[in-house]
mmCIF file of C-alpha atoms and ligand atoms in Angstrom:
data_model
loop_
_atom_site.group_PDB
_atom_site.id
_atom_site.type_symbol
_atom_site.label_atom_id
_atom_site.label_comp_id
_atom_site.label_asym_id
_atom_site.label_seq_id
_atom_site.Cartn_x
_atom_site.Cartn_y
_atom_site.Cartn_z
ATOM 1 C CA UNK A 29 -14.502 20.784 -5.234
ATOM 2 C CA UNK A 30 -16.372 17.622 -4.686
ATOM 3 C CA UNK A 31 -20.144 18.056 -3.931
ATOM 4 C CA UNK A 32 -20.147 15.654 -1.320
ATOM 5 C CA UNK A 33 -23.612 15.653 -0.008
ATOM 6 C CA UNK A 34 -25.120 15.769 -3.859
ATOM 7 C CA UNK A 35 -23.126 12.709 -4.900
ATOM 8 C CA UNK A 36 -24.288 10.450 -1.450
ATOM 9 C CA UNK A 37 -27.889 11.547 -2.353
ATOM 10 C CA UNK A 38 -27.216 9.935 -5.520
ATOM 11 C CA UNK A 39 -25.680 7.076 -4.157
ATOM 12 C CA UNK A 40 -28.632 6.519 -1.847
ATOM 13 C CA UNK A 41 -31.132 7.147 -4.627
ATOM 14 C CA UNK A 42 -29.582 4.741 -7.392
ATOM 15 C CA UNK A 43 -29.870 2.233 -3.987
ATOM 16 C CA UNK A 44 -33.494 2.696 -3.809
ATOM 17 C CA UNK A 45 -34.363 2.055 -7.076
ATOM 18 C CA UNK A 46 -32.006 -0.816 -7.546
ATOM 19 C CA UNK A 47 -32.930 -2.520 -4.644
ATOM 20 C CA UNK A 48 -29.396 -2.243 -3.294
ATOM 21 C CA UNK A 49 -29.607 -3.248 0.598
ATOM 22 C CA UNK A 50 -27.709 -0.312 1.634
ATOM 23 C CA UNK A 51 -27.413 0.241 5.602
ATOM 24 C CA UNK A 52 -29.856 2.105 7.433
ATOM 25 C CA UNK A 53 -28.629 5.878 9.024
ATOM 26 C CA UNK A 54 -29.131 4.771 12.324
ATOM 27 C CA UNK A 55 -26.030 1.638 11.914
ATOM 28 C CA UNK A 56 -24.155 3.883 9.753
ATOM 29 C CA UNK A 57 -24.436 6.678 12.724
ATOM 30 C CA UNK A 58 -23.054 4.147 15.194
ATOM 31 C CA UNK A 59 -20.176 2.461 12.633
ATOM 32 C CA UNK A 60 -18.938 6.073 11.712
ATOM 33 C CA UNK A 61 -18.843 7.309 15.599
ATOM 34 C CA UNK A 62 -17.093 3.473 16.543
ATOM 35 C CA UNK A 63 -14.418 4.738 13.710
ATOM 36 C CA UNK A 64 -13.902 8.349 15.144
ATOM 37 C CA UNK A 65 -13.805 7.159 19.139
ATOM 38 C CA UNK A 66 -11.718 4.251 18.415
ATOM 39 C CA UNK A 67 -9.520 5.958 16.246
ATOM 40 C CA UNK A 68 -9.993 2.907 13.890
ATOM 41 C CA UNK A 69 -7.425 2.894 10.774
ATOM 42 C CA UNK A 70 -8.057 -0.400 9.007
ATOM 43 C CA UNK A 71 -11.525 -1.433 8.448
ATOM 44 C CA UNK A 72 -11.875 -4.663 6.425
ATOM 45 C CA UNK A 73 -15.599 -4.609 4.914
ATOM 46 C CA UNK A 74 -17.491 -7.843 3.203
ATOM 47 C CA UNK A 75 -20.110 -6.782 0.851
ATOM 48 C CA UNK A 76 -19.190 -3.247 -0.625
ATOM 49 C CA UNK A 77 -22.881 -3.151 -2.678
ATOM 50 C CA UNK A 78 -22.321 0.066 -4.623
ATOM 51 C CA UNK A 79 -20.275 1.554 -1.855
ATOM 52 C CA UNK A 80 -22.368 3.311 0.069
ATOM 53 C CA UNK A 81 -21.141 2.484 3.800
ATOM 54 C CA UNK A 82 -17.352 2.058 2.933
ATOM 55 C CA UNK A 83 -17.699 5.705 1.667
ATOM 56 C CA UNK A 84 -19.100 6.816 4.579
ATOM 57 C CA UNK A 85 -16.848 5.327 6.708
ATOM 58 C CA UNK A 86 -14.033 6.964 5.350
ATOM 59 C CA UNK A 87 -15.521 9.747 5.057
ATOM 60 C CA UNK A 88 -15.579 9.716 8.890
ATOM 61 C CA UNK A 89 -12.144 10.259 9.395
ATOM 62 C CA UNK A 90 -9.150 11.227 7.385
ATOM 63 C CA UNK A 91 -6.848 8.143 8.946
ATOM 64 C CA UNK A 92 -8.920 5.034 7.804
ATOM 65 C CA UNK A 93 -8.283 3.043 4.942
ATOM 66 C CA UNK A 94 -11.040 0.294 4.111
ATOM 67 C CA UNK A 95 -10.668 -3.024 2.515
ATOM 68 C CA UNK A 96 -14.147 -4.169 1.102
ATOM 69 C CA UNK A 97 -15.267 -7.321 -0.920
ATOM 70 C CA UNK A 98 -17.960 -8.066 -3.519
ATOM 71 C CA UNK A 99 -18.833 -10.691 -5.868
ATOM 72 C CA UNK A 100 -21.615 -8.588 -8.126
ATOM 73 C CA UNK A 101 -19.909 -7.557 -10.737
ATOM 74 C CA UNK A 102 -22.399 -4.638 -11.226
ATOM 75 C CA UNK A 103 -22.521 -3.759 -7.871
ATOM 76 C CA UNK A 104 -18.456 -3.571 -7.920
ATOM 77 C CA UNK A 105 -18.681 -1.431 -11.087
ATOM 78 C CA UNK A 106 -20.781 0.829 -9.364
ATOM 79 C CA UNK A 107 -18.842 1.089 -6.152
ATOM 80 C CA UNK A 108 -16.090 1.870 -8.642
ATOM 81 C CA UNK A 109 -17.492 4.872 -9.988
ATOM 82 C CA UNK A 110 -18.529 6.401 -7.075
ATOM 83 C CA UNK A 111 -15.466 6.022 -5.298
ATOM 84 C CA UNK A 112 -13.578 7.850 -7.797
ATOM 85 C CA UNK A 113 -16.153 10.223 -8.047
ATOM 86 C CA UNK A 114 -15.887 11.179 -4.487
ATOM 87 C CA UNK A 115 -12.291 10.919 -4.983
ATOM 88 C CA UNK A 116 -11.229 8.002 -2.313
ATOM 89 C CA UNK A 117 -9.610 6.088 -4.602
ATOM 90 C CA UNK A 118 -6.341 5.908 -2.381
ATOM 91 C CA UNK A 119 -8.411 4.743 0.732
ATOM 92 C CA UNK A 120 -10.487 2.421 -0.102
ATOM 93 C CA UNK A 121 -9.629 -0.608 -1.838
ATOM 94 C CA UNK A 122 -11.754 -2.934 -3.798
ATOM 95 C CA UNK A 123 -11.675 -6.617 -4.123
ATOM 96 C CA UNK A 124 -14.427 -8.131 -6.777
ATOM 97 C CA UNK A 125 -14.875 -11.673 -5.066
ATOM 98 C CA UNK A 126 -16.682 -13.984 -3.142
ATOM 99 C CA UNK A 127 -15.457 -13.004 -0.080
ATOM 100 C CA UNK A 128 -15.170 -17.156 1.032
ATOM 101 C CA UNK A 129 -12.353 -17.388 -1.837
ATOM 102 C CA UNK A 130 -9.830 -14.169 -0.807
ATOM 103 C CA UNK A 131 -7.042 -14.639 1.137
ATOM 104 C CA UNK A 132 -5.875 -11.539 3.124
ATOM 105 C CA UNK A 133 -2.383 -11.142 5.141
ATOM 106 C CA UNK A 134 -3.256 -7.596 6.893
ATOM 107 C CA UNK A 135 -4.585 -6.711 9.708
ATOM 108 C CA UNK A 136 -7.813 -4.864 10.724
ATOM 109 C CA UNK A 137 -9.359 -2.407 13.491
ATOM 110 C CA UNK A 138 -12.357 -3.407 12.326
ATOM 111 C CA UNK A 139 -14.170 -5.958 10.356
ATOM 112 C CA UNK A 140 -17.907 -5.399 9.149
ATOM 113 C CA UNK A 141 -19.832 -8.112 7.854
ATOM 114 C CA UNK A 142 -22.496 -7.212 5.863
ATOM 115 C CA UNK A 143 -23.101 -9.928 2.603
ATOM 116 C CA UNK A 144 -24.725 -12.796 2.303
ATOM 117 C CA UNK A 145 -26.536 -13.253 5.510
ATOM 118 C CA UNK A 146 -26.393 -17.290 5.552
ATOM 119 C CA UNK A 147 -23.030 -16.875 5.254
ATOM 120 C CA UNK A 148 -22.042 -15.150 8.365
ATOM 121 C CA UNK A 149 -20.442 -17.731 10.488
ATOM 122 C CA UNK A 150 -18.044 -18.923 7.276
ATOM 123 C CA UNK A 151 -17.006 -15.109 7.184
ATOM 124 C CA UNK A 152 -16.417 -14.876 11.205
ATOM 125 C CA UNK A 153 -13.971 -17.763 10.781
ATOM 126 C CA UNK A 154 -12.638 -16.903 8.015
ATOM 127 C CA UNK A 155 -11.254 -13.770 8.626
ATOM 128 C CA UNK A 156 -11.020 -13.746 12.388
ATOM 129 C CA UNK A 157 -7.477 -14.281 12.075
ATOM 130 C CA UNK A 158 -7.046 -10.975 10.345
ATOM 131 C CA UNK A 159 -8.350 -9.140 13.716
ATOM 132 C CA UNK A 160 -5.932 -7.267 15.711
ATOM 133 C CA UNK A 161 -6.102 -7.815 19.506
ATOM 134 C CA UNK A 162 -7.887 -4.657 19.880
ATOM 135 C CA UNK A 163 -9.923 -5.008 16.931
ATOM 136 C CA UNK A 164 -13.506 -5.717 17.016
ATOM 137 C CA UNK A 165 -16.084 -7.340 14.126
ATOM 138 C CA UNK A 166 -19.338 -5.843 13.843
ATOM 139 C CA UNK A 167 -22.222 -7.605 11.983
ATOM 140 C CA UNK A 168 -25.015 -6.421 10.414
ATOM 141 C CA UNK A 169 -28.703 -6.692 10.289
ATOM 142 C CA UNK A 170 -29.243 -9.066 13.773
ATOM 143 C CA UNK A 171 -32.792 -7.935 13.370
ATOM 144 C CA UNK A 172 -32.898 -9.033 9.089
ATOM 145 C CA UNK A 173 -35.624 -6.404 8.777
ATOM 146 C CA UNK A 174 -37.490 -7.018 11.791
ATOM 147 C CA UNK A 175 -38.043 -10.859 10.904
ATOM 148 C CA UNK A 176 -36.088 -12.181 13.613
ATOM 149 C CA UNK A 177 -38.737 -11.093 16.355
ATOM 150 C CA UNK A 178 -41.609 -12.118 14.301
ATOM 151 C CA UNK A 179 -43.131 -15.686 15.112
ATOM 152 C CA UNK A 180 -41.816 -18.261 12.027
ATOM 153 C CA UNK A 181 -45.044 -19.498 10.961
ATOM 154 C CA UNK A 182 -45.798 -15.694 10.209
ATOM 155 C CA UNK A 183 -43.361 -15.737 7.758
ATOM 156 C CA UNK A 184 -45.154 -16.896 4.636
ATOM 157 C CA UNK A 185 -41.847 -17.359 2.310
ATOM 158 C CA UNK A 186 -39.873 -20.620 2.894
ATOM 159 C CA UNK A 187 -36.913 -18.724 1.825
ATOM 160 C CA UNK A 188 -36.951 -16.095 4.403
ATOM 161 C CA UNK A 189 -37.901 -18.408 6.955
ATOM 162 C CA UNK A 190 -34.686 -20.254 5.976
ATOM 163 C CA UNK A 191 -32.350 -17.135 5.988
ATOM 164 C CA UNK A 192 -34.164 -15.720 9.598
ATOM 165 C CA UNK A 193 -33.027 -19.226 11.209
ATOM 166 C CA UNK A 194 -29.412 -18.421 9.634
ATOM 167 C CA UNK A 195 -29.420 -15.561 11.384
ATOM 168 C CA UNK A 196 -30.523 -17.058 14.708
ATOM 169 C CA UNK A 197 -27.650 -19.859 14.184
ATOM 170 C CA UNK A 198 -25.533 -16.827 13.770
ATOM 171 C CA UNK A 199 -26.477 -15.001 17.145
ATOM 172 C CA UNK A 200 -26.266 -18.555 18.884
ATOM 173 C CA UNK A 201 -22.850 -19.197 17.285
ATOM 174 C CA UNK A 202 -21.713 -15.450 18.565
ATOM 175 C CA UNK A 203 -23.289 -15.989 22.085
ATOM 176 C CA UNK A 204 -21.400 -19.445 22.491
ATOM 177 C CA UNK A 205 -18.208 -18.991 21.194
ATOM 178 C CA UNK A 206 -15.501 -18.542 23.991
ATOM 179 C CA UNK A 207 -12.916 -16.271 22.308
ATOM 180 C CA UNK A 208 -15.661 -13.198 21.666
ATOM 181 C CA UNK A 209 -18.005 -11.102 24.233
ATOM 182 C CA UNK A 210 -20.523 -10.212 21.775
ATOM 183 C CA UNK A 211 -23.450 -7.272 22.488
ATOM 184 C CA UNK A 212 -26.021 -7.321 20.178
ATOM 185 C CA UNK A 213 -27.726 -3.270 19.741
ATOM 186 C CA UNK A 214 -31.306 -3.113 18.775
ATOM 187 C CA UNK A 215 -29.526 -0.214 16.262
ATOM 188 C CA UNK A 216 -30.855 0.405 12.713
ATOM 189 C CA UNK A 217 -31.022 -3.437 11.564
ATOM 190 C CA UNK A 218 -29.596 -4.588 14.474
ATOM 191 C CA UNK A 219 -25.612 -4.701 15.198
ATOM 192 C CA UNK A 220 -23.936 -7.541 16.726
ATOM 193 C CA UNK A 221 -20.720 -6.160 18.533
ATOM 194 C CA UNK A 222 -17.914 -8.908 18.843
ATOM 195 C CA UNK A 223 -14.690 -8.422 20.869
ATOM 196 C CA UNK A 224 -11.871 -10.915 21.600
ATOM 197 C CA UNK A 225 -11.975 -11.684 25.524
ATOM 198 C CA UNK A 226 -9.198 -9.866 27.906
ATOM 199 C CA UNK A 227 -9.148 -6.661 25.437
ATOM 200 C CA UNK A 228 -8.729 -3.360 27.093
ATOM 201 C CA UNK A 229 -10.231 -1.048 24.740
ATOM 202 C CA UNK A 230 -13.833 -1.147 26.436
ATOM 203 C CA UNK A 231 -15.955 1.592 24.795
HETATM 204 N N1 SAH B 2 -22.399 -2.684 3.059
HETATM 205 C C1 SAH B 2 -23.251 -2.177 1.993
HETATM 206 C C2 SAH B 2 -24.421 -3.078 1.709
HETATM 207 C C3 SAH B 2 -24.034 -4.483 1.359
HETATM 208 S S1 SAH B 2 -25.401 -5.416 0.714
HETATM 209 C C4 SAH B 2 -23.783 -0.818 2.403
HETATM 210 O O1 SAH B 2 -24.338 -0.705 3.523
HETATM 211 O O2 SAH B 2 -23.654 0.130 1.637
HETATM 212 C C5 SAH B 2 -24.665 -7.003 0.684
HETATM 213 C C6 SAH B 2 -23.693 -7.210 -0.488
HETATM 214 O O3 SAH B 2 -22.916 -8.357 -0.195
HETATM 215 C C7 SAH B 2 -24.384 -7.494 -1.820
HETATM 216 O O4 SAH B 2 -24.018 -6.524 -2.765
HETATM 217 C C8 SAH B 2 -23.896 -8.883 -2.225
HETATM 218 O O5 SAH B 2 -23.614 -9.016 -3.617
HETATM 219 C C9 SAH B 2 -22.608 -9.008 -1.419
HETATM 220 N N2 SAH B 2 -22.232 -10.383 -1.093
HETATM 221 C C10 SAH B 2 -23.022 -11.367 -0.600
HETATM 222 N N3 SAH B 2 -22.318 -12.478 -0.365
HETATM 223 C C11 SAH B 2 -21.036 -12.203 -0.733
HETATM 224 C C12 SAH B 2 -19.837 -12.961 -0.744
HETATM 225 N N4 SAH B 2 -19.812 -14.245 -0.363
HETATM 226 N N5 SAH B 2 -18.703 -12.358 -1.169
HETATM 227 C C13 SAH B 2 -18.716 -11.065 -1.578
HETATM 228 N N6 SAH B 2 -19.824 -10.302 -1.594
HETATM 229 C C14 SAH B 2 -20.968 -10.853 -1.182
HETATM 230 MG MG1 MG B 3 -26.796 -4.678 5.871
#
């Protein structure tokens, strides 16, 4: 028998002391519900970490398979091992790569972006075209830690000041684009919800 709950508590503990940016329980709540009422079966993921959230995903129903991408080779390894430890090894499927260089044919429920957060608008149009009609892409951390409500001269490191106006662009670039309807949930990190326009699967 696989102890389940003992081997996510791991998970979640190697995250904290690694500084691994897993998701927050409040956006994995929401993802893992969006996979059971949507009877989603293909989830694409970019940004695996140790595999924290694609395990949890699949854990949420028996009928999903997940694709998920990382370039960190440590972060891979360790996805690795705890994906065979929880024994999901047929379901989900790792690719160790910068997500900007794969090139995938199939087709996906769902795609959850959730990597490099300056690089969110190459991975919307890049992988887009692997959305079915009814799919929807979900994006995380809208809120990147609460930063994107704070005033910018508040934030003291250049860096982050950088990355929060990436993640503005982002939300601008969602709002704007004419082929998406995208809802942005004030939901653990902050979700941005993007659906192709004249779907019928409104949730
Ligand atoms: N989804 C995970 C957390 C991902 S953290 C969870 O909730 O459990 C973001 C991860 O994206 C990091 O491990 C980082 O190495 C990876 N990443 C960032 N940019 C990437 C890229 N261009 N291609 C592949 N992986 C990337
Ligand atoms: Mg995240």
């Amino acid at each position: 028998m696989v102890n389940y709950f003992g081997i996510i508590k791991q998970i979640k503990e190697y995250a904290d002391q690694n500084n691994v940016p897993i998701m927050v329980e409040e956006g994995i709540s929401y993802l893992t519900n969006y996979i059971i009422k949507n009877d989603v079966r293909e989830v694409l993921e970019i940004g695996t970490a140790i595999g924290y959230s694609a395990i949890l995903m699949a854990l949420a129903s028996p009928n999903v398979s997940i694709t998920s991408i990382e370039r960190d080779e440590k972060r891979y390894l360790e996805a690795l091992k705890n994906i065979k430890k929880l024994e999901l090894e047929d379901r989900i499927q790792l690719i160790y790569k910068d997500a900007l260089d794969v090139q995938l044919e199939d087709k996906f429920d769902l795609i959850f972006i959730d990597a490099a957060k300056a690089q969110n608008i190459k991975f919307f149009e890049k992988f887009e075209k692997n959305l079915l009609p009814n799919g929807t892409i979900i994006t995380d951390n809208m809120n990147f830690h609460g930063l994107v409500h704070q005033k910018e001269e508040e934030i003291k490191s250049k860096n982050l000041r950088a990355l929060v106006r990436k993640v503005k662009e982002y939300i601008e670039f969602l709002h704007k684009n004419e082929k998406y309807t995208t809802e942005i949930l004030d939901i653990g990190d902050g979700l941005a919800i993007s659906r192709p326009k004249n779907q019928n699967n409104i949730v």
